């Protein structure tokens, strides 16, 4: 608790804030804002260093640190990006990453939304038991399933295929998606759903016209998490993806193995692979914050 009641000598009961609350109130304003800005700048320093390194020539990278760029900004060049985009391996890997990430994200969001609504508002035999099974799947580590799933995919012919990577990400993304959306949908007032049913709305119309608009922030948050997880994944892609058309994370790792410490290739490649998730995050930033705040309030 942040406040306590104290009875003074005159018999009047006064509220007294705790020590952390008083410190927070005094530290608020300009001092706290400056501190948070400094923390943010420190947190962004590796990203800034990666960007500047990607704009430097191989000779400059080998001789001096990226912070020397501020002394002579005229030496920055986009030659590394031109060489990178002319590399068919990198461009193909970016396309492969998109072909994996987009379907895996869309399928998890769509299937998770339907399943979350069913577990929250539809009555069917064994609903609670099935939901417990879904929750129990959350504790299964990805590493435990790699070998048996690889054998299964090999037997059915989808090992080292884009489809196999998508199936793996969807299978391991659904338990969290169902758990998150079910809990969010369950907080929707029952009276609102009953009023829609009295107006003649069926389950499909109820889901699309009432539940989906109200659950938009949670669905957007789930989509961002799933997109970032799949886009930045390397372990699953390294094992299950097509070795001839690997995702960007595997392609960059292969560049390290082939050419050693070629930072002039890795820096622009890593920054390009980071720009797209950042663009997706900032595009849905409002929905993401709304979903987090709504879950906190509820």
Coordinates of C-alpha atoms in Angstrom, one line a residue:
X1 CA 0.0 0.0 0.0
X2 CA 1.2 3.5 -0.8
X3 CA -0.8 5.4 1.9
X4 CA -1.4 4.9 5.6
X5 CA -3.8 6.7 8.0
X6 CA -2.3 8.6 11.0
X7 CA -4.4 10.3 13.7
X8 CA -2.9 13.6 14.8
X9 CA -2.9 15.3 18.2
X10 CA -6.1 17.1 17.3
X11 CA -7.9 13.9 16.6
X12 CA -8.0 14.4 12.8
X13 CA -7.2 11.4 10.7
X14 CA -4.8 12.2 7.9
X15 CA -3.4 10.1 5.0
X16 CA 0.3 9.6 5.0
X17 CA 2.1 8.3 2.0
X18 CA 4.8 5.7 2.3
X19 CA 8.5 6.4 1.8
X20 CA 8.7 5.0 -1.8
X21 CA 5.7 7.0 -2.8
X22 CA 7.2 10.2 -1.4
X23 CA 10.5 9.5 -3.2
X24 CA 8.7 8.8 -6.5
X25 CA 6.7 12.0 -6.2
X26 CA 9.9 14.1 -5.5
X27 CA 11.8 12.4 -8.3
X28 CA 9.0 13.0 -10.8
X29 CA 9.1 15.7 -13.4
X30 CA 12.3 16.8 -15.0
X31 CA 14.8 14.6 -13.1
X32 CA 12.9 11.4 -13.7
X33 CA 12.4 12.3 -17.4
X34 CA 16.1 12.9 -17.9
X35 CA 16.9 9.6 -16.2
X36 CA 14.5 7.7 -18.5
X37 CA 15.9 9.4 -21.6
X38 CA 19.5 8.4 -20.5
X39 CA 18.4 4.8 -20.0
X40 CA 16.7 4.8 -23.4
X41 CA 19.8 6.1 -25.1
X42 CA 21.9 3.5 -23.4
X43 CA 19.5 0.8 -24.4
X44 CA 19.6 2.0 -28.1
X45 CA 23.4 2.2 -28.2
X46 CA 24.0 -1.3 -29.7
X47 CA 21.4 -0.6 -32.4
X48 CA 23.0 2.8 -33.2
X49 CA 26.4 1.0 -33.4
X50 CA 25.0 -1.6 -35.7
X51 CA 23.5 1.1 -38.0
X52 CA 26.7 3.1 -38.2
X53 CA 28.8 0.0 -38.7
X54 CA 26.6 -1.0 -41.6
X55 CA 27.4 2.4 -43.2
X56 CA 31.2 2.2 -42.9
X57 CA 33.7 0.7 -45.3
X58 CA 35.4 -2.6 -44.4
X59 CA 38.7 -0.7 -43.9
X60 CA 37.2 1.7 -41.5
X61 CA 35.5 -1.1 -39.6
X62 CA 38.8 -3.0 -39.2
X63 CA 40.8 0.0 -38.1
X64 CA 38.5 2.0 -35.8
X65 CA 35.4 1.7 -33.7
X66 CA 31.9 2.8 -34.9
X67 CA 31.9 5.8 -32.5
X68 CA 34.7 7.4 -34.6
X69 CA 32.0 8.0 -37.2
X70 CA 30.9 11.1 -35.4
X71 CA 34.3 12.7 -36.0
X72 CA 34.0 12.3 -39.8
X73 CA 30.5 11.6 -40.9
X74 CA 31.4 12.1 -44.6
X75 CA 33.0 8.6 -44.7
X76 CA 29.6 7.0 -44.3
X77 CA 28.5 5.1 -47.4
X78 CA 25.6 2.9 -48.6
X79 CA 27.9 0.6 -50.6
X80 CA 27.5 -2.2 -48.1
X81 CA 23.7 -2.1 -48.6
X82 CA 24.1 -2.1 -52.4
X83 CA 26.4 -5.1 -52.2
X84 CA 24.0 -6.8 -49.8
X85 CA 20.9 -6.4 -51.9
X86 CA 22.8 -7.6 -55.0
X87 CA 23.5 -10.8 -53.1
X88 CA 20.9 -13.2 -54.3
X89 CA 21.3 -15.4 -51.1
X90 CA 20.2 -12.5 -48.9
X91 CA 17.3 -11.4 -51.0
X92 CA 16.0 -15.0 -51.3
X93 CA 16.4 -15.4 -47.6
X94 CA 14.3 -12.3 -47.0
X95 CA 11.6 -13.6 -49.2
X96 CA 11.7 -17.0 -47.5
X97 CA 11.4 -15.3 -44.1
X98 CA 8.3 -13.4 -45.3
X99 CA 6.7 -16.6 -46.7
X100 CA 7.2 -18.3 -43.3
X101 CA 6.4 -15.4 -40.9
X102 CA 3.2 -14.1 -42.5
X103 CA 1.3 -17.4 -42.7
X104 CA 2.5 -18.5 -39.3
X105 CA 1.3 -15.3 -37.8
X106 CA -2.0 -15.1 -39.6
X107 CA -2.9 -18.8 -38.8
X108 CA -2.1 -18.5 -35.1
X109 CA -4.1 -15.3 -34.8
X110 CA -7.2 -16.7 -36.7
X111 CA -7.2 -20.2 -35.1
X112 CA -6.4 -18.8 -31.7
X113 CA -9.2 -16.3 -31.9
X114 CA -11.8 -18.9 -32.8
X115 CA -10.5 -21.3 -30.2
X116 CA -10.3 -18.6 -27.5
X117 CA -13.9 -17.6 -28.2
X118 CA -15.0 -21.2 -28.0
X119 CA -13.3 -21.8 -24.7
X120 CA -14.7 -18.6 -23.3
X121 CA -18.3 -18.6 -24.4
X122 CA -19.4 -21.9 -25.9
X123 CA -20.5 -24.9 -24.0
X124 CA -19.2 -28.3 -25.3
X125 CA -18.3 -31.6 -23.6
X126 CA -15.0 -31.5 -21.7
X127 CA -14.4 -27.8 -22.3
X128 CA -12.5 -27.2 -19.1
X129 CA -10.4 -30.4 -19.5
X130 CA -9.4 -29.4 -23.0
X131 CA -8.5 -26.0 -21.8
X132 CA -6.3 -27.6 -19.1
X133 CA -4.6 -29.6 -21.9
X134 CA -3.9 -26.3 -23.8
X135 CA -2.5 -24.7 -20.7
X136 CA -0.2 -27.7 -20.0
X137 CA 1.2 -27.4 -23.5
X138 CA 2.6 -24.0 -22.5
X139 CA 5.3 -25.6 -20.4
X140 CA 6.6 -27.9 -23.2
X141 CA 10.0 -26.5 -24.3
X142 CA 10.6 -26.2 -28.0
X143 CA 14.0 -28.0 -27.6
X144 CA 12.3 -31.1 -26.3
X145 CA 10.1 -31.5 -29.4
X146 CA 12.8 -30.9 -32.0
X147 CA 14.0 -34.5 -32.5
X148 CA 10.6 -36.3 -32.5
X149 CA 9.0 -33.6 -34.6
X150 CA 11.9 -33.8 -37.1
X151 CA 11.4 -37.6 -37.4
X152 CA 7.6 -37.1 -37.8
X153 CA 8.1 -34.4 -40.5
X154 CA 10.6 -36.7 -42.3
X155 CA 8.1 -39.5 -42.4
X156 CA 5.3 -37.4 -43.8
X157 CA 7.6 -35.6 -46.3
X158 CA 7.6 -32.0 -45.0
X159 CA 11.0 -31.9 -43.4
X160 CA 13.2 -29.1 -44.7
X161 CA 10.3 -27.3 -46.3
X162 CA 8.7 -24.0 -45.8
X163 CA 5.4 -25.7 -45.0
X164 CA 7.0 -27.7 -42.2
X165 CA 8.5 -24.6 -40.6
X166 CA 5.1 -22.9 -40.7
X167 CA 3.4 -26.0 -39.1
X168 CA 5.9 -26.0 -36.3
X169 CA 5.5 -22.4 -35.5
X170 CA 1.7 -22.6 -35.6
X171 CA 1.7 -25.7 -33.4
X172 CA 3.9 -24.0 -30.7
X173 CA 2.3 -20.6 -31.0
X174 CA -1.3 -21.8 -30.6
X175 CA -1.3 -22.7 -26.9
X176 CA -0.2 -19.2 -25.8
X177 CA -2.6 -17.6 -28.3
X178 CA -5.6 -19.6 -27.0
X179 CA -4.7 -19.0 -23.4
X180 CA -4.3 -15.2 -24.0
X181 CA -7.4 -14.7 -26.1
X182 CA -9.6 -16.9 -24.0
X183 CA -8.8 -15.0 -20.9
X184 CA -9.3 -11.7 -22.7
X185 CA -12.6 -12.7 -24.3
X186 CA -13.9 -14.1 -21.0
X187 CA -13.8 -10.5 -19.6
X188 CA -16.4 -9.3 -22.1
X189 CA -19.7 -8.6 -20.3
X190 CA -22.1 -11.5 -20.6
X191 CA -25.0 -9.0 -20.9
X192 CA -23.6 -7.7 -24.1
X193 CA -23.4 -11.1 -25.7
X194 CA -26.9 -12.0 -24.5
X195 CA -28.3 -8.8 -26.0
X196 CA -26.7 -9.7 -29.3
X197 CA -28.2 -13.2 -29.1
X198 CA -31.6 -11.8 -28.4
X199 CA -31.3 -9.7 -31.6
X200 CA -30.8 -12.9 -33.5
X201 CA -27.1 -13.0 -33.8
X202 CA -25.6 -16.5 -34.3
X203 CA -22.2 -17.6 -33.0
X204 CA -20.3 -16.5 -36.2
X205 CA -22.0 -13.1 -36.3
X206 CA -21.5 -12.7 -32.6
X207 CA -17.8 -13.5 -33.0
X208 CA -17.2 -11.2 -36.0
X209 CA -19.4 -8.2 -35.0
X210 CA -19.0 -8.1 -31.2
X211 CA -16.1 -10.2 -29.9
X212 CA -13.5 -9.3 -32.6
X213 CA -13.9 -5.5 -32.3
X214 CA -13.7 -5.6 -28.6
X215 CA -10.7 -8.0 -28.7
X216 CA -8.8 -6.0 -31.3
X217 CA -6.1 -4.8 -28.9
X218 CA -5.4 -8.3 -27.6
X219 CA -5.4 -9.8 -31.1
X220 CA -3.0 -7.1 -32.3
X221 CA -0.7 -7.7 -29.3
X222 CA -0.7 -11.5 -30.1
X223 CA 0.0 -10.8 -33.7
X224 CA 3.1 -8.6 -32.8
X225 CA 4.5 -11.2 -30.4
X226 CA 4.0 -14.0 -32.9
X227 CA 5.5 -12.1 -35.8
X228 CA 8.6 -11.1 -33.8
X229 CA 9.1 -14.6 -32.5
X230 CA 8.9 -16.2 -36.0
X231 CA 10.9 -13.5 -37.8
X232 CA 13.7 -13.6 -35.3
X233 CA 13.8 -17.4 -34.9
X234 CA 16.9 -19.2 -35.8
X235 CA 16.8 -22.6 -34.0
X236 CA 13.6 -23.9 -35.7
X237 CA 14.7 -22.5 -39.1
X238 CA 18.1 -24.0 -38.8
X239 CA 16.7 -27.5 -38.3
X240 CA 13.4 -27.5 -40.3
X241 CA 13.9 -24.9 -43.1
X242 CA 15.0 -25.7 -46.6
X243 CA 18.8 -25.4 -46.7
X244 CA 18.7 -24.1 -50.2
X245 CA 16.3 -21.2 -49.3
X246 CA 17.0 -20.5 -45.6
X247 CA 15.4 -17.6 -43.7
X248 CA 17.4 -14.5 -43.0
X249 CA 18.7 -15.6 -39.6
X250 CA 20.2 -18.8 -41.0
X251 CA 21.5 -17.0 -44.1
X252 CA 23.4 -14.5 -41.9
X253 CA 24.8 -17.4 -39.8
X254 CA 26.0 -19.1 -43.0
X255 CA 27.8 -15.8 -44.0
X256 CA 29.7 -15.9 -40.7
X257 CA 30.7 -19.5 -41.3
X258 CA 31.8 -18.9 -44.8
X259 CA 33.6 -15.6 -44.5
X260 CA 34.5 -15.2 -40.9
X261 CA 34.2 -11.8 -39.2
X262 CA 32.9 -10.0 -42.3
X263 CA 31.0 -7.2 -40.4
X264 CA 30.6 -5.2 -43.6
X265 CA 28.1 -8.0 -44.7
X266 CA 26.7 -8.9 -41.4
X267 CA 26.0 -5.4 -40.1
X268 CA 23.7 -4.3 -43.0
X269 CA 22.1 -7.8 -43.2
X270 CA 21.3 -7.7 -39.5
X271 CA 20.0 -4.2 -39.7
X272 CA 17.8 -4.9 -42.7
X273 CA 16.3 -8.0 -40.9
X274 CA 15.7 -5.7 -37.9
X275 CA 13.9 -2.9 -39.7
X276 CA 10.9 -4.9 -40.8
X277 CA 9.9 -6.1 -37.3
X278 CA 10.4 -2.6 -36.0
X279 CA 8.1 -1.2 -38.7
X280 CA 5.5 -3.8 -37.8
X281 CA 5.8 -3.0 -34.1
X282 CA 5.5 0.8 -34.6
X283 CA 2.6 0.3 -37.1
X284 CA 0.6 -1.5 -34.4
X285 CA 2.0 0.3 -31.4
X286 CA -1.3 1.8 -30.3
X287 CA -3.1 -1.5 -30.4
X288 CA -0.3 -3.2 -28.6
X289 CA -0.3 -0.6 -25.8
X290 CA -4.1 -0.8 -25.6
X291 CA -4.0 -4.5 -25.3
X292 CA -1.4 -4.4 -22.5
X293 CA -3.2 -1.7 -20.6
X294 CA -6.6 -3.5 -21.0
X295 CA -5.1 -6.7 -19.7
X296 CA -3.6 -4.9 -16.7
X297 CA -6.8 -3.1 -15.8
X298 CA -8.8 -6.3 -16.0

